[in-house]
């Protein structure tokens, strides 16, 4: 089906599902041990872009390093973060004989030894306002930071946000930040997420191919939306994540394309035209008109999803002997049950009273799903039965008392989708025997 048709079909039926569920089930809690990220209002992100545009317009048309529009951009972002309760600091550096600025914002709390950081360059080139490059990333992480504050989120890990100066002159600000971090501070950075150009007017959906955990977190989010992604290849190392990657910090990020031309295959999967992803890249027409709202919206939500997921409750993975099946199994929409199997062997006697059942189901609406564990003799243990589910995927470890089951044999994870419209697949099934 064409993307446009599929999207409108989805939009129509999602409303039906929402309506049906509203009466049937209480607003669902997120899976135990995790808090779902809120939806990031794209209107707020767009307002930040309008404000950055006004700043450029009032300062000679740009927000470039060494120009008044850059410092005004820093002051604008800092004021919002200060008002929301962030601990902010401005880091100065000198480049090309002028002062540059990074803005660092820490959300109080979380484990100081485990830091998740998101960053975007705030400078533009001198030829324009830099609204896609990189008002888009800057505004999206700003709104995500404000959403953290609004929701009173208390993550397990410490959260930090950064806005970099002089990226356009060679990643100058982010290099300065990393170079001035003591080795002990670098070691605390468990992930750096970079967002540079995420609202391109003719967008592609690119995920950086770096740290596998960060990459999978983003890919799962887009899979849940039914939006295909590709690995980012338009110049690895061309943005601030390179400064972090160079010193061994795990990195990841999102990108919707710059001057490269969208292929016909990419037009087929994402829509748009076989022209540049951003025809206004580094030009005077990179204004608020140079933004695709859908791309900005999806990427902003993906950022929040990744920040919540990566900073959330760190459930220490169960230890023991693992039997796992990572083959994808499609779950037919409103259809028959499907299974994924693992064969347990070499375990003596019965299964434990605390059998760890790792479930990884990517789905657009977990409220459609019935999920069971089936023992080798056919006994059924229900893990999830539609209720309490206003969220999407099921990615959690269930503990099952399986002490009456013989351990060795074929165990199955069974999933059935019982309502139309939302869809997904079994991404993985894992049993851990202590
Ligand atoms: N600011 C970047 C640049 O001018 C934009 C960019 C191009 C980019 N290719 C990229 C950002 C790939 C991330 C990944 O170089
Ligand atoms: Zn950029
Ligand atoms: Ca469904």
Coordinates of C-alpha atoms and ligand atoms in Angstrom, one line a residue:
X1 CA 0.0 0.0 0.0
X2 CA 1.2 3.5 -0.7
X3 CA 2.5 5.3 2.4
X4 CA -0.1 8.0 2.2
X5 CA -2.9 5.5 2.0
X6 CA -1.5 3.4 4.8
X7 CA -1.2 6.5 7.0
X8 CA -4.7 7.7 6.4
X9 CA -6.0 4.2 7.0
X10 CA -4.1 4.1 10.2
X11 CA -5.2 7.5 11.3
X12 CA -8.9 6.6 10.8
X13 CA -8.8 3.2 12.6
X14 CA -6.6 4.3 15.4
X15 CA -9.3 6.7 16.4
X16 CA -11.7 3.8 16.5
X17 CA -9.5 1.7 18.7
X18 CA -9.0 4.6 21.0
X19 CA -12.7 5.1 21.3
X20 CA -13.3 1.5 22.0
X21 CA -10.6 1.2 24.6
X22 CA -11.6 4.3 26.4
X23 CA -14.7 2.7 27.7
X24 CA -13.3 -0.8 28.1
X25 CA -10.1 -0.4 30.1
X26 CA -8.7 2.0 32.6
X27 CA -5.9 4.3 31.4
X28 CA -3.0 1.9 31.4
X29 CA 0.1 2.0 33.6
X30 CA 3.4 1.7 31.8
X31 CA 5.0 -1.7 32.3
X32 CA 6.4 -2.2 35.8
X33 CA 9.7 -0.5 36.2
X34 CA 9.4 1.9 33.3
X35 CA 7.7 5.2 32.7
X36 CA 6.5 5.8 29.1
X37 CA 7.7 9.0 27.5
X38 CA 5.0 11.7 27.0
X39 CA 4.0 12.9 23.5
X40 CA 6.1 16.0 22.6
X41 CA 3.7 18.7 21.4
X42 CA 5.0 19.6 17.9
X43 CA 3.3 23.0 18.2
X44 CA 5.7 23.9 21.1
X45 CA 8.7 22.8 19.0
X46 CA 7.5 24.9 16.2
X47 CA 7.1 27.9 18.5
X48 CA 10.7 27.6 19.5
X49 CA 11.6 27.6 15.8
X50 CA 9.5 30.7 15.3
X51 CA 11.4 32.3 18.1
X52 CA 14.8 31.3 16.7
X53 CA 13.7 32.8 13.3
X54 CA 12.7 36.1 15.0
X55 CA 16.2 36.1 16.7
X56 CA 17.9 35.7 13.3
X57 CA 15.7 38.3 11.7
X58 CA 16.5 40.8 14.4
X59 CA 20.2 40.1 14.1
X60 CA 21.1 40.4 10.5
X61 CA 19.4 37.2 9.3
X62 CA 21.6 34.6 11.0
X63 CA 22.6 32.9 14.2
X64 CA 26.2 32.2 13.3
X65 CA 29.3 31.9 15.6
X66 CA 30.6 35.3 16.6
X67 CA 27.4 37.1 15.5
X68 CA 24.9 38.6 17.9
X69 CA 22.2 36.2 16.8
X70 CA 24.1 33.3 18.2
X71 CA 24.4 34.7 21.8
X72 CA 20.7 35.7 21.6
X73 CA 19.9 32.1 20.7
X74 CA 21.9 30.9 23.7
X75 CA 20.2 33.4 26.1
X76 CA 16.7 32.4 24.7
X77 CA 17.2 28.6 25.3
X78 CA 18.9 29.2 28.7
X79 CA 16.0 31.3 30.0
X80 CA 13.5 28.6 29.3
X81 CA 15.6 25.9 31.0
X82 CA 16.3 28.1 34.1
X83 CA 12.6 28.7 34.5
X84 CA 11.9 25.0 34.3
X85 CA 14.3 24.1 37.1
X86 CA 17.4 23.1 35.2
X87 CA 20.9 23.8 36.4
X88 CA 22.5 25.6 33.5
X89 CA 25.9 26.8 32.7
X90 CA 27.5 28.6 29.7
X91 CA 30.9 27.4 28.6
X92 CA 32.9 30.0 26.7
X93 CA 35.6 29.3 24.1
X94 CA 37.4 31.4 21.5
X95 CA 37.5 30.5 17.8
X96 CA 38.5 32.7 14.8
X97 CA 39.2 35.5 17.3
X98 CA 35.6 35.6 18.6
X99 CA 33.9 34.2 21.7
X100 CA 31.8 31.1 21.2
X101 CA 29.3 29.5 23.7
X102 CA 28.1 26.1 24.7
X103 CA 25.0 25.8 26.9
X104 CA 24.9 22.8 29.3
X105 CA 21.7 22.0 31.3
X106 CA 21.5 19.4 34.0
X107 CA 18.3 18.0 35.3
X108 CA 18.8 17.6 39.1
X109 CA 18.8 14.0 40.3
X110 CA 19.5 10.5 39.0
X111 CA 22.7 8.5 39.4
X112 CA 25.6 11.0 38.9
X113 CA 27.8 8.2 37.8
X114 CA 25.5 7.3 34.8
X115 CA 24.7 10.2 32.6
X116 CA 22.6 10.2 29.4
X117 CA 23.1 13.3 27.4
X118 CA 21.3 14.8 24.3
X119 CA 22.9 17.6 22.3
X120 CA 22.4 19.7 19.2
X121 CA 24.4 22.5 17.6
X122 CA 22.7 25.9 18.0
X123 CA 24.7 27.9 15.5
X124 CA 23.7 28.5 11.9
X125 CA 25.9 29.3 8.9
X126 CA 26.1 33.0 8.1
X127 CA 24.0 32.8 5.0
X128 CA 20.6 32.1 6.8
X129 CA 18.6 31.6 10.0
X130 CA 19.4 27.9 10.2
X131 CA 16.0 26.7 11.1
X132 CA 16.3 23.1 9.9
X133 CA 20.1 23.2 10.4
X134 CA 19.9 23.2 13.3
X135 CA 17.0 25.0 14.9
X136 CA 15.2 21.7 14.5
X137 CA 17.4 19.6 16.7
X138 CA 17.9 22.5 19.2
X139 CA 14.1 23.1 19.5
X140 CA 13.3 19.4 19.8
X141 CA 15.7 18.7 22.7
X142 CA 14.6 22.0 24.3
X143 CA 11.0 20.8 24.3
X144 CA 12.0 17.4 25.5
X145 CA 13.9 18.9 28.4
X146 CA 10.8 21.0 29.2
X147 CA 8.7 17.8 29.0
X148 CA 11.0 16.1 31.5
X149 CA 10.4 19.1 33.9
X150 CA 6.6 19.2 33.3
X151 CA 6.2 15.5 34.0
X152 CA 8.4 15.6 37.1
X153 CA 10.3 12.7 35.6
X154 CA 12.9 11.2 38.1
X155 CA 15.0 9.0 35.9
X156 CA 17.5 6.5 37.4
X157 CA 20.3 7.9 35.3
X158 CA 21.2 11.6 35.4
X159 CA 20.0 13.6 32.4
X160 CA 22.0 16.4 30.7
X161 CA 21.3 18.4 27.6
X162 CA 23.8 20.5 25.5
X163 CA 23.6 23.1 22.8
X164 CA 26.9 23.5 20.9
X165 CA 28.5 26.6 19.4
X166 CA 30.5 26.7 16.1
X167 CA 29.6 23.3 14.8
X168 CA 29.5 24.7 11.3
X169 CA 33.1 25.7 11.6
X170 CA 34.2 22.1 12.5
X171 CA 32.5 20.8 15.6
X172 CA 34.4 23.4 17.6
X173 CA 32.0 23.8 20.6
X174 CA 31.5 20.1 21.2
X175 CA 35.2 19.3 20.9
X176 CA 35.9 22.0 23.4
X177 CA 33.3 20.5 25.8
X178 CA 34.7 17.0 25.5
X179 CA 38.4 18.1 25.7
X180 CA 37.6 19.8 28.9
X181 CA 35.9 16.9 30.5
X182 CA 38.1 15.0 33.0
X183 CA 38.6 11.3 32.2
X184 CA 36.4 10.4 35.2
X185 CA 33.6 12.7 33.9
X186 CA 33.8 11.1 30.4
X187 CA 33.5 7.7 31.9
X188 CA 30.2 8.7 33.4
X189 CA 28.7 9.5 30.0
X190 CA 26.8 6.3 29.2
X191 CA 25.3 7.7 26.0
X192 CA 25.4 10.8 23.9
X193 CA 22.4 11.4 21.5
X194 CA 22.9 13.9 18.7
X195 CA 20.2 15.7 16.7
X196 CA 21.3 17.8 13.7
X197 CA 18.7 18.4 11.0
X198 CA 15.6 16.5 12.0
X199 CA 12.9 18.4 10.1
X200 CA 14.1 18.4 6.5
X201 CA 11.4 19.6 4.1
X202 CA 11.7 16.4 1.9
X203 CA 12.6 14.1 4.8
X204 CA 14.2 10.7 5.1
X205 CA 14.3 8.9 8.4
X206 CA 17.9 8.1 9.2
X207 CA 19.2 6.5 12.4
X208 CA 22.9 6.7 13.2
X209 CA 24.6 3.3 13.1
X210 CA 26.8 3.6 16.2
X211 CA 25.9 2.2 19.7
X212 CA 23.6 -0.8 19.1
X213 CA 21.4 -0.1 22.2
X214 CA 20.8 3.5 21.2
X215 CA 20.2 2.6 17.6
X216 CA 17.8 -0.2 18.5
X217 CA 15.9 2.2 20.8
X218 CA 15.3 4.6 17.9
X219 CA 14.5 1.8 15.4
X220 CA 12.0 0.3 17.7
X221 CA 10.2 3.6 18.0
X222 CA 9.9 4.1 14.3
X223 CA 8.9 0.4 13.8
X224 CA 6.1 1.0 16.2
X225 CA 4.9 3.9 14.1
X226 CA 5.2 1.8 10.9
X227 CA 7.8 4.2 9.5
X228 CA 10.8 2.6 7.8
X229 CA 14.2 3.9 8.7
X230 CA 17.6 3.7 7.1
X231 CA 21.1 3.9 8.4
X232 CA 22.6 7.4 8.2
X233 CA 25.3 7.5 5.6
X234 CA 25.4 11.2 4.5
X235 CA 28.8 11.8 6.1
X236 CA 29.5 10.0 9.3
X237 CA 31.3 12.3 11.7
X238 CA 29.8 15.4 10.2
X239 CA 28.2 16.5 13.4
X240 CA 28.9 16.8 17.1
X241 CA 28.5 13.1 18.0
X242 CA 31.9 12.6 16.4
X243 CA 33.5 14.6 19.3
X244 CA 32.1 12.2 21.8
X245 CA 32.6 9.0 19.7
X246 CA 36.3 9.9 19.3
X247 CA 36.9 9.5 23.0
X248 CA 34.9 6.2 23.2
X249 CA 31.5 7.5 24.4
X250 CA 28.6 5.5 23.0
X251 CA 26.7 7.7 20.5
X252 CA 23.6 7.7 18.4
X253 CA 21.2 10.1 16.8
X254 CA 18.6 11.0 14.1
X255 CA 18.8 12.8 10.8
X256 CA 16.4 13.6 8.0
X257 CA 18.9 14.4 5.2
X258 CA 20.9 17.4 3.9
X259 CA 21.9 18.2 0.4
X260 CA 22.0 14.6 -0.9
X261 CA 19.2 13.7 -3.3
X262 CA 16.4 11.3 -2.3
X263 CA 16.4 8.2 -4.5
X264 CA 13.3 6.9 -6.2
X265 CA 13.4 3.9 -3.8
X266 CA 13.4 6.4 -0.9
X267 CA 10.5 8.3 -2.5
X268 CA 8.6 5.1 -2.7
X269 CA 9.0 4.4 1.0
X270 CA 8.8 7.9 2.5
X271 CA 7.0 10.0 -0.1
X272 CA 8.3 13.4 -1.2
X273 CA 10.2 13.9 -4.4
X274 CA 13.5 12.7 -5.9
X275 CA 15.3 16.0 -5.1
X276 CA 17.5 17.1 -2.2
X277 CA 16.3 16.2 1.3
X278 CA 16.9 19.8 2.2
X279 CA 17.2 22.1 -0.9
X280 CA 17.8 25.0 1.4
X281 CA 20.8 23.4 3.2
X282 CA 23.2 26.2 4.3
X283 CA 21.2 28.7 2.3
X284 CA 19.2 31.8 3.0
X285 CA 15.9 29.9 2.5
X286 CA 16.5 27.7 5.6
X287 CA 13.6 29.5 7.4
X288 CA 10.6 28.3 9.3
X289 CA 9.1 27.5 5.9
X290 CA 11.9 24.9 5.4
X291 CA 10.4 22.4 7.9
X292 CA 8.4 19.2 7.4
X293 CA 6.1 19.1 10.4
X294 CA 5.5 15.4 10.3
X295 CA 9.2 14.7 10.4
X296 CA 9.7 17.2 13.2
X297 CA 6.9 15.6 15.1
X298 CA 8.0 12.0 14.8
X299 CA 11.6 12.8 15.5
X300 CA 10.7 14.9 18.6
X301 CA 8.7 12.0 19.9
X302 CA 11.5 9.6 19.1
X303 CA 13.9 11.7 21.1
X304 CA 11.6 11.7 24.2
X305 CA 11.1 7.9 23.8
X306 CA 14.9 7.3 23.7
X307 CA 15.7 9.6 26.6
X308 CA 13.0 8.0 28.8
X309 CA 14.0 4.5 27.7
X310 CA 17.7 5.0 28.1
X311 CA 17.6 6.8 31.4
X312 CA 14.8 4.7 33.0
X313 CA 14.8 2.0 35.6
X314 CA 17.9 -0.1 35.1
X315 CA 16.6 -3.6 35.6
X316 CA 19.7 -5.7 36.2
X317 CA 19.4 -8.5 33.6
X318 CA 18.8 -11.9 35.3
X319 CA 21.8 -14.1 35.4
X320 CA 21.9 -17.7 34.4
X321 CA 21.6 -19.9 31.3
X322 CA 19.9 -18.1 28.5
X323 CA 17.8 -19.8 25.8
X324 CA 16.8 -17.2 23.2
X325 CA 15.0 -16.9 19.8
X326 CA 15.5 -13.5 18.1
X327 CA 13.8 -14.4 14.8
X328 CA 11.0 -11.9 14.0
X329 CA 7.5 -13.4 13.9
X330 CA 4.8 -11.2 12.4
X331 CA 1.6 -11.1 14.4
X332 CA -1.4 -10.9 12.0
X333 CA -3.7 -8.0 12.7
X334 CA -6.8 -9.2 14.5
X335 CA -5.9 -12.7 13.5
X336 CA -4.6 -16.1 14.6
X337 CA -2.1 -16.6 17.4
X338 CA 1.6 -17.0 16.4
X339 CA 4.5 -18.5 18.4
X340 CA 8.2 -18.2 18.8
X341 CA 10.0 -21.2 20.3
X342 CA 13.1 -22.0 22.3
X343 CA 14.4 -25.4 23.0
X344 CA 15.7 -25.8 26.5
X345 CA 18.2 -28.6 27.0
X346 CA 20.8 -29.7 29.6
X347 CA 18.8 -28.4 32.6
X348 CA 18.3 -30.9 35.3
X349 CA 14.8 -31.5 36.8
X350 CA 12.0 -28.8 36.9
X351 CA 12.0 -25.2 35.8
X352 CA 12.5 -22.6 38.7
X353 CA 9.8 -20.8 40.7
X354 CA 11.4 -17.6 39.3
X355 CA 11.7 -18.3 35.6
X356 CA 12.7 -15.1 33.8
X357 CA 10.7 -14.8 30.6
X358 CA 12.0 -12.0 28.4
X359 CA 9.4 -10.7 26.1
X360 CA 10.3 -8.3 23.2
X361 CA 7.2 -7.5 21.2
X362 CA 7.2 -4.4 18.9
X363 CA 3.6 -3.3 18.4
X364 CA 1.7 0.0 17.9
X365 CA -0.9 -0.8 20.6
X366 CA -0.2 -3.4 23.3
X367 CA -3.8 -3.2 24.3
X368 CA -4.6 -5.5 21.2
X369 CA -2.4 -8.3 22.5
X370 CA -2.8 -11.5 24.5
X371 CA 0.6 -13.0 25.3
X372 CA 1.2 -16.4 26.9
X373 CA 4.1 -18.6 27.9
X374 CA 3.5 -22.3 26.9
X375 CA 5.5 -25.0 28.7
X376 CA 6.7 -28.1 26.9
X377 CA 3.7 -30.1 28.1
X378 CA 1.3 -27.4 26.8
X379 CA 0.5 -25.7 30.1
X380 CA -0.4 -22.0 29.5
X381 CA 0.9 -19.1 31.7
X382 CA -0.7 -15.8 30.7
X383 CA 1.7 -12.9 30.7
X384 CA -0.4 -10.1 29.3
X385 CA -4.2 -9.9 28.5
X386 CA -5.0 -6.6 26.8
X387 CA -5.9 -4.7 30.0
X388 CA -4.1 -1.7 31.4
X389 CA -2.5 -0.9 28.1
X390 CA -2.4 2.6 26.8
X391 CA 1.1 2.1 25.5
X392 CA 2.8 0.4 22.5
X393 CA 5.5 -2.3 22.8
X394 CA 5.8 -5.0 25.4
X395 CA 9.5 -5.1 26.3
X396 CA 9.9 -6.5 29.7
X397 CA 11.0 -9.5 31.8
X398 CA 8.1 -11.4 33.4
X399 CA 8.8 -13.7 36.4
X400 CA 6.8 -17.0 36.1
X401 CA 6.5 -19.7 38.8
X402 CA 7.2 -22.7 36.5
X403 CA 8.3 -25.1 39.2
X404 CA 5.7 -27.7 38.2
X405 CA 7.1 -27.9 34.7
X406 CA 9.9 -30.1 33.4
X407 CA 12.6 -27.7 32.2
X408 CA 13.9 -29.5 29.1
X409 CA 11.8 -29.3 25.9
X410 CA 10.3 -26.7 23.6
X411 CA 8.9 -23.6 25.3
X412 CA 6.8 -21.2 23.3
X413 CA 5.9 -17.5 23.5
X414 CA 2.4 -17.2 22.0
X415 CA 1.0 -13.8 20.9
X416 CA -2.4 -13.0 19.5
X417 CA -3.6 -9.7 18.2
X418 CA -7.3 -9.3 19.0
X419 CA -8.3 -6.0 17.5
X420 CA -7.9 -4.4 14.1
X421 CA -5.7 -1.7 12.9
X422 CA -2.6 -1.7 15.1
X423 CA 0.0 -4.3 14.3
X424 CA 3.5 -5.6 15.3
X425 CA 5.8 -8.6 15.6
X426 CA 7.6 -10.7 18.1
X427 CA 11.1 -9.3 18.1
X428 CA 12.6 -11.7 20.6
X429 CA 11.8 -14.4 23.3
X430 CA 14.2 -15.4 26.0
X431 CA 14.2 -17.8 29.0
X432 CA 16.8 -17.4 31.7
X433 CA 17.3 -20.4 34.0
X434 CA 19.1 -19.5 37.2
Ligands
LIG1 N1 25.6 20.3 10.1 C1 26.0 19.1 9.3 C2 26.9 19.5 8.3 O1 26.8 20.6 7.7 C3 24.7 18.5 8.7 C4 25.0 17.1 8.2 C5 25.4 16.7 7.0 C6 24.8 16.0 9.0 N2 25.5 15.4 7.0 C7 25.2 14.9 8.2 C8 24.4 15.8 10.4 C9 25.1 13.6 8.7 C10 24.4 14.5 10.8 C11 24.7 13.4 10.0 O2 27.9 18.8 8.0
LIG2 ZN1 24.1 21.1 11.2
LIG3 CA1 -4.4 -5.0 15.8

